[in-house]
Amino acid sequence: MRTLLLAALLLTSVVRAETGQELFDRHCQVCHGPQGEGNGPGAQALDPAPRDLTLRPYKYGCGRRPILRTITEGVSGTAMPAFGNTLSQGELEQLADFVLKLSRQKGCGCKTHQ
Ligand code: HEC
């Protein structure tokens, strides 16, 4: 009985977890735009402007690890917020995977995959 309950709980949390796209819509599109192209409603007022995430190379590195670090720690001196205190590790990783997918849309302009 207890196992069944646990399984049901696990299943609900899996079903209810947000996808990378949903997390991006909620936390990032206001600046980076719905497709990550840097044209969100909040973008015009910002300097430096939010990145077009579909265009490499990235300023802070193209690999999953630097992307995860940018999302977790933010970029000081810019509007890019740190999400490390507001999102779970799992959510941060889902977002990093999502951004990685966006970054490959227009080919890879990066020399390295650091
Ligand atoms: C309030 C506006 C704002 C929000 C919200 C925001 N960003 Fe940013 N983001 C920026 C700006 C501005 C930059 C550019 C910083 C720079 O050029 O130095 C940036 C840069 C980045 C970069 C670095 C790209 C590079 O060239 O290395 C990544 C990755 C990124 N954002 C991902 C995200 C993700 C994922 C989210 C949501 C969890 C998010 N951002 C939410 C404004 C925002």
mmCIF file of C-alpha atoms and ligand atoms in Angstrom:
data_model
loop_
_atom_site.group_PDB
_atom_site.id
_atom_site.type_symbol
_atom_site.label_atom_id
_atom_site.label_comp_id
_atom_site.label_asym_id
_atom_site.label_seq_id
_atom_site.Cartn_x
_atom_site.Cartn_y
_atom_site.Cartn_z
ATOM 1 C CA MET A 1 0.000 0.000 0.000
ATOM 2 C CA ARG A 2 2.747 2.387 0.977
ATOM 3 C CA THR A 3 4.675 1.577 -2.192
ATOM 4 C CA LEU A 4 1.583 2.252 -4.253
ATOM 5 C CA LEU A 5 1.144 5.627 -2.598
ATOM 6 C CA LEU A 6 4.760 6.494 -3.208
ATOM 7 C CA ALA A 7 4.488 5.466 -6.838
ATOM 8 C CA ALA A 8 1.383 7.609 -7.258
ATOM 9 C CA LEU A 9 3.129 10.582 -5.683
ATOM 10 C CA LEU A 10 6.169 10.148 -7.893
ATOM 11 C CA LEU A 11 3.990 9.860 -10.964
ATOM 12 C CA THR A 12 2.095 13.069 -10.187
ATOM 13 C CA SER A 13 5.278 15.004 -9.644
ATOM 14 C CA VAL A 14 6.659 13.725 -12.955
ATOM 15 C CA VAL A 15 3.446 14.590 -14.770
ATOM 16 C CA ARG A 16 3.301 18.035 -13.214
ATOM 17 C CA ALA A 17 6.940 18.981 -13.802
ATOM 18 C CA GLU A 18 7.284 21.792 -16.308
ATOM 19 C CA THR A 19 9.123 21.242 -19.568
ATOM 20 C CA GLY A 20 12.103 23.365 -20.606
ATOM 21 C CA GLN A 21 9.848 25.271 -22.988
ATOM 22 C CA GLU A 22 7.337 26.058 -20.230
ATOM 23 C CA LEU A 23 10.076 27.176 -17.858
ATOM 24 C CA PHE A 24 11.538 29.341 -20.594
ATOM 25 C CA ASP A 25 8.119 30.898 -21.331
ATOM 26 C CA ARG A 26 7.671 31.710 -17.684
ATOM 27 C CA HIS A 27 11.112 32.992 -16.718
ATOM 28 C CA CYS A 28 13.020 34.002 -19.840
ATOM 29 C CA GLN A 29 10.816 34.989 -22.763
ATOM 30 C CA VAL A 30 10.036 38.433 -21.361
ATOM 31 C CA CYS A 31 13.601 39.390 -22.308
ATOM 32 C CA HIS A 32 14.863 36.708 -24.678
ATOM 33 C CA GLY A 33 11.615 36.389 -26.657
ATOM 34 C CA PRO A 34 9.253 33.427 -27.120
ATOM 35 C CA GLN A 35 11.655 31.687 -29.533
ATOM 36 C CA GLY A 36 14.785 32.870 -27.735
ATOM 37 C CA GLU A 37 15.651 35.392 -30.438
ATOM 38 C CA GLY A 38 16.274 38.281 -28.059
ATOM 39 C CA ASN A 39 13.081 40.148 -28.914
ATOM 40 C CA GLY A 40 10.931 39.820 -25.791
ATOM 41 C CA PRO A 41 8.676 42.701 -24.700
ATOM 42 C CA GLY A 42 11.224 43.788 -22.069
ATOM 43 C CA ALA A 43 14.176 43.744 -24.483
ATOM 44 C CA GLN A 44 14.099 47.238 -25.998
ATOM 45 C CA ALA A 45 14.900 49.056 -22.789
ATOM 46 C CA LEU A 46 17.957 46.938 -21.976
ATOM 47 C CA ASP A 47 21.611 47.725 -22.545
ATOM 48 C CA PRO A 48 23.322 45.386 -23.173
ATOM 49 C CA ALA A 49 20.369 43.798 -24.965
ATOM 50 C CA PRO A 50 19.326 40.236 -24.087
ATOM 51 C CA ARG A 51 21.061 37.682 -26.241
ATOM 52 C CA ASP A 52 19.555 36.051 -29.293
ATOM 53 C CA LEU A 53 19.996 32.553 -27.892
ATOM 54 C CA THR A 54 19.595 30.919 -31.317
ATOM 55 C CA LEU A 55 22.775 32.578 -32.569
ATOM 56 C CA ARG A 56 26.197 31.344 -31.631
ATOM 57 C CA PRO A 57 28.860 32.019 -30.573
ATOM 58 C CA TYR A 58 27.866 32.841 -27.023
ATOM 59 C CA LYS A 59 29.740 35.462 -25.068
ATOM 60 C CA TYR A 60 30.095 33.268 -22.004
ATOM 61 C CA GLY A 61 30.686 29.914 -23.678
ATOM 62 C CA CYS A 62 28.580 27.517 -25.710
ATOM 63 C CA GLY A 63 28.805 24.345 -23.653
ATOM 64 C CA ARG A 64 26.148 23.074 -21.286
ATOM 65 C CA ARG A 65 28.273 23.889 -18.257
ATOM 66 C CA PRO A 66 28.886 27.608 -19.015
ATOM 67 C CA ILE A 67 25.217 28.011 -19.995
ATOM 68 C CA LEU A 68 24.129 26.439 -16.719
ATOM 69 C CA ARG A 69 26.514 28.751 -14.878
ATOM 70 C CA THR A 70 25.103 31.864 -16.638
ATOM 71 C CA ILE A 71 21.542 30.891 -15.726
ATOM 72 C CA THR A 72 22.458 30.043 -12.143
ATOM 73 C CA GLU A 73 24.689 33.043 -11.408
ATOM 74 C CA GLY A 74 23.369 35.635 -13.871
ATOM 75 C CA VAL A 75 25.608 38.215 -15.513
ATOM 76 C CA SER A 76 26.546 41.032 -13.162
ATOM 77 C CA GLY A 77 26.278 44.521 -14.598
ATOM 78 C CA THR A 78 23.511 43.412 -17.001
ATOM 79 C CA ALA A 79 19.808 42.648 -16.716
ATOM 80 C CA MET A 80 20.477 38.901 -16.862
ATOM 81 C CA PRO A 81 19.225 37.681 -13.454
ATOM 82 C CA ALA A 82 20.643 34.860 -11.367
ATOM 83 C CA PHE A 83 18.120 32.036 -11.064
ATOM 84 C CA GLY A 84 20.134 29.922 -8.639
ATOM 85 C CA ASN A 85 18.043 30.919 -5.633
ATOM 86 C CA THR A 86 14.628 30.805 -7.250
ATOM 87 C CA LEU A 87 14.726 27.606 -9.299
ATOM 88 C CA SER A 88 15.595 24.050 -8.355
ATOM 89 C CA GLN A 89 18.726 22.365 -9.688
ATOM 90 C CA GLY A 90 16.506 20.190 -11.904
ATOM 91 C CA GLU A 91 14.772 23.233 -13.366
ATOM 92 C CA LEU A 92 18.092 24.985 -13.978
ATOM 93 C CA GLU A 93 19.367 21.929 -15.814
ATOM 94 C CA GLN A 94 16.202 21.654 -17.895
ATOM 95 C CA LEU A 95 16.632 25.288 -18.905
ATOM 96 C CA ALA A 96 20.302 24.721 -19.771
ATOM 97 C CA ASP A 97 19.283 21.809 -22.019
ATOM 98 C CA PHE A 98 16.586 23.928 -23.618
ATOM 99 C CA VAL A 99 19.004 26.813 -24.293
ATOM 100 C CA LEU A 100 21.524 24.321 -25.694
ATOM 101 C CA LYS A 101 18.847 23.151 -28.122
ATOM 102 C CA LEU A 102 18.053 26.750 -29.120
ATOM 103 C CA SER A 103 21.747 27.482 -29.600
ATOM 104 C CA ARG A 104 22.053 24.767 -32.223
ATOM 105 C CA GLN A 105 19.193 25.995 -34.365
ATOM 106 C CA LYS A 106 21.339 28.080 -36.668
ATOM 107 C CA GLY A 107 24.411 25.880 -36.677
ATOM 108 C CA CYS A 108 27.399 26.118 -34.409
ATOM 109 C CA GLY A 109 29.615 29.176 -34.723
ATOM 110 C CA CYS A 110 31.731 28.177 -31.757
ATOM 111 C CA LYS A 111 35.275 26.991 -32.188
ATOM 112 C CA THR A 112 35.253 25.082 -28.953
ATOM 113 C CA HIS A 113 32.658 23.287 -26.876
ATOM 114 C CA GLN A 114 33.991 24.326 -23.524
HETATM 115 C C1 HEC B 1 15.365 40.782 -17.334
HETATM 116 C C2 HEC B 1 15.801 40.279 -18.616
HETATM 117 C C3 HEC B 1 16.327 38.867 -18.717
HETATM 118 C C4 HEC B 1 15.726 37.703 -18.280
HETATM 119 C C5 HEC B 1 14.399 37.553 -17.549
HETATM 120 C C6 HEC B 1 16.593 36.618 -18.680
HETATM 121 N N1 HEC B 1 17.696 37.088 -19.327
HETATM 122 FE FE1 HEC B 1 19.237 35.996 -20.085
HETATM 123 N N2 HEC B 1 20.215 37.685 -20.597
HETATM 124 C C7 HEC B 1 19.712 38.966 -20.464
HETATM 125 C C8 HEC B 1 20.704 39.921 -20.945
HETATM 126 C C9 HEC B 1 20.550 41.425 -20.963
HETATM 127 C C10 HEC B 1 21.818 39.152 -21.384
HETATM 128 C C11 HEC B 1 23.095 39.678 -22.052
HETATM 129 C C12 HEC B 1 24.237 39.841 -21.099
HETATM 130 C C13 HEC B 1 25.448 40.343 -21.850
HETATM 131 O O1 HEC B 1 25.402 40.572 -23.058
HETATM 132 O O2 HEC B 1 26.469 40.490 -21.193
HETATM 133 C C14 HEC B 1 21.469 37.749 -21.140
HETATM 134 C C15 HEC B 1 22.323 36.676 -21.395
HETATM 135 C C16 HEC B 1 21.967 35.342 -21.288
HETATM 136 C C17 HEC B 1 22.826 34.227 -21.621
HETATM 137 C C18 HEC B 1 24.292 34.323 -22.044
HETATM 138 C C19 HEC B 1 24.477 34.259 -23.522
HETATM 139 C C20 HEC B 1 25.917 34.419 -23.907
HETATM 140 O O3 HEC B 1 26.171 35.114 -24.898
HETATM 141 O O4 HEC B 1 26.804 33.825 -23.261
HETATM 142 C C21 HEC B 1 22.094 33.086 -21.419
HETATM 143 C C22 HEC B 1 22.556 31.641 -21.652
HETATM 144 C C23 HEC B 1 20.799 33.495 -20.950
HETATM 145 N N3 HEC B 1 20.749 34.870 -20.877
HETATM 146 C C24 HEC B 1 19.773 32.622 -20.623
HETATM 147 C C25 HEC B 1 18.608 33.011 -19.954
HETATM 148 C C26 HEC B 1 17.627 32.079 -19.454
HETATM 149 C C27 HEC B 1 17.656 30.579 -19.647
HETATM 150 C C28 HEC B 1 16.675 32.828 -18.818
HETATM 151 C C29 HEC B 1 15.479 32.315 -18.041
HETATM 152 C C30 HEC B 1 15.730 31.342 -16.999
HETATM 153 C C31 HEC B 1 17.057 34.229 -18.941
HETATM 154 N N4 HEC B 1 18.242 34.287 -19.629
HETATM 155 C C32 HEC B 1 16.322 35.285 -18.435
HETATM 156 C C33 HEC B 1 18.487 39.325 -19.951
HETATM 157 C C34 HEC B 1 17.577 38.473 -19.372
#
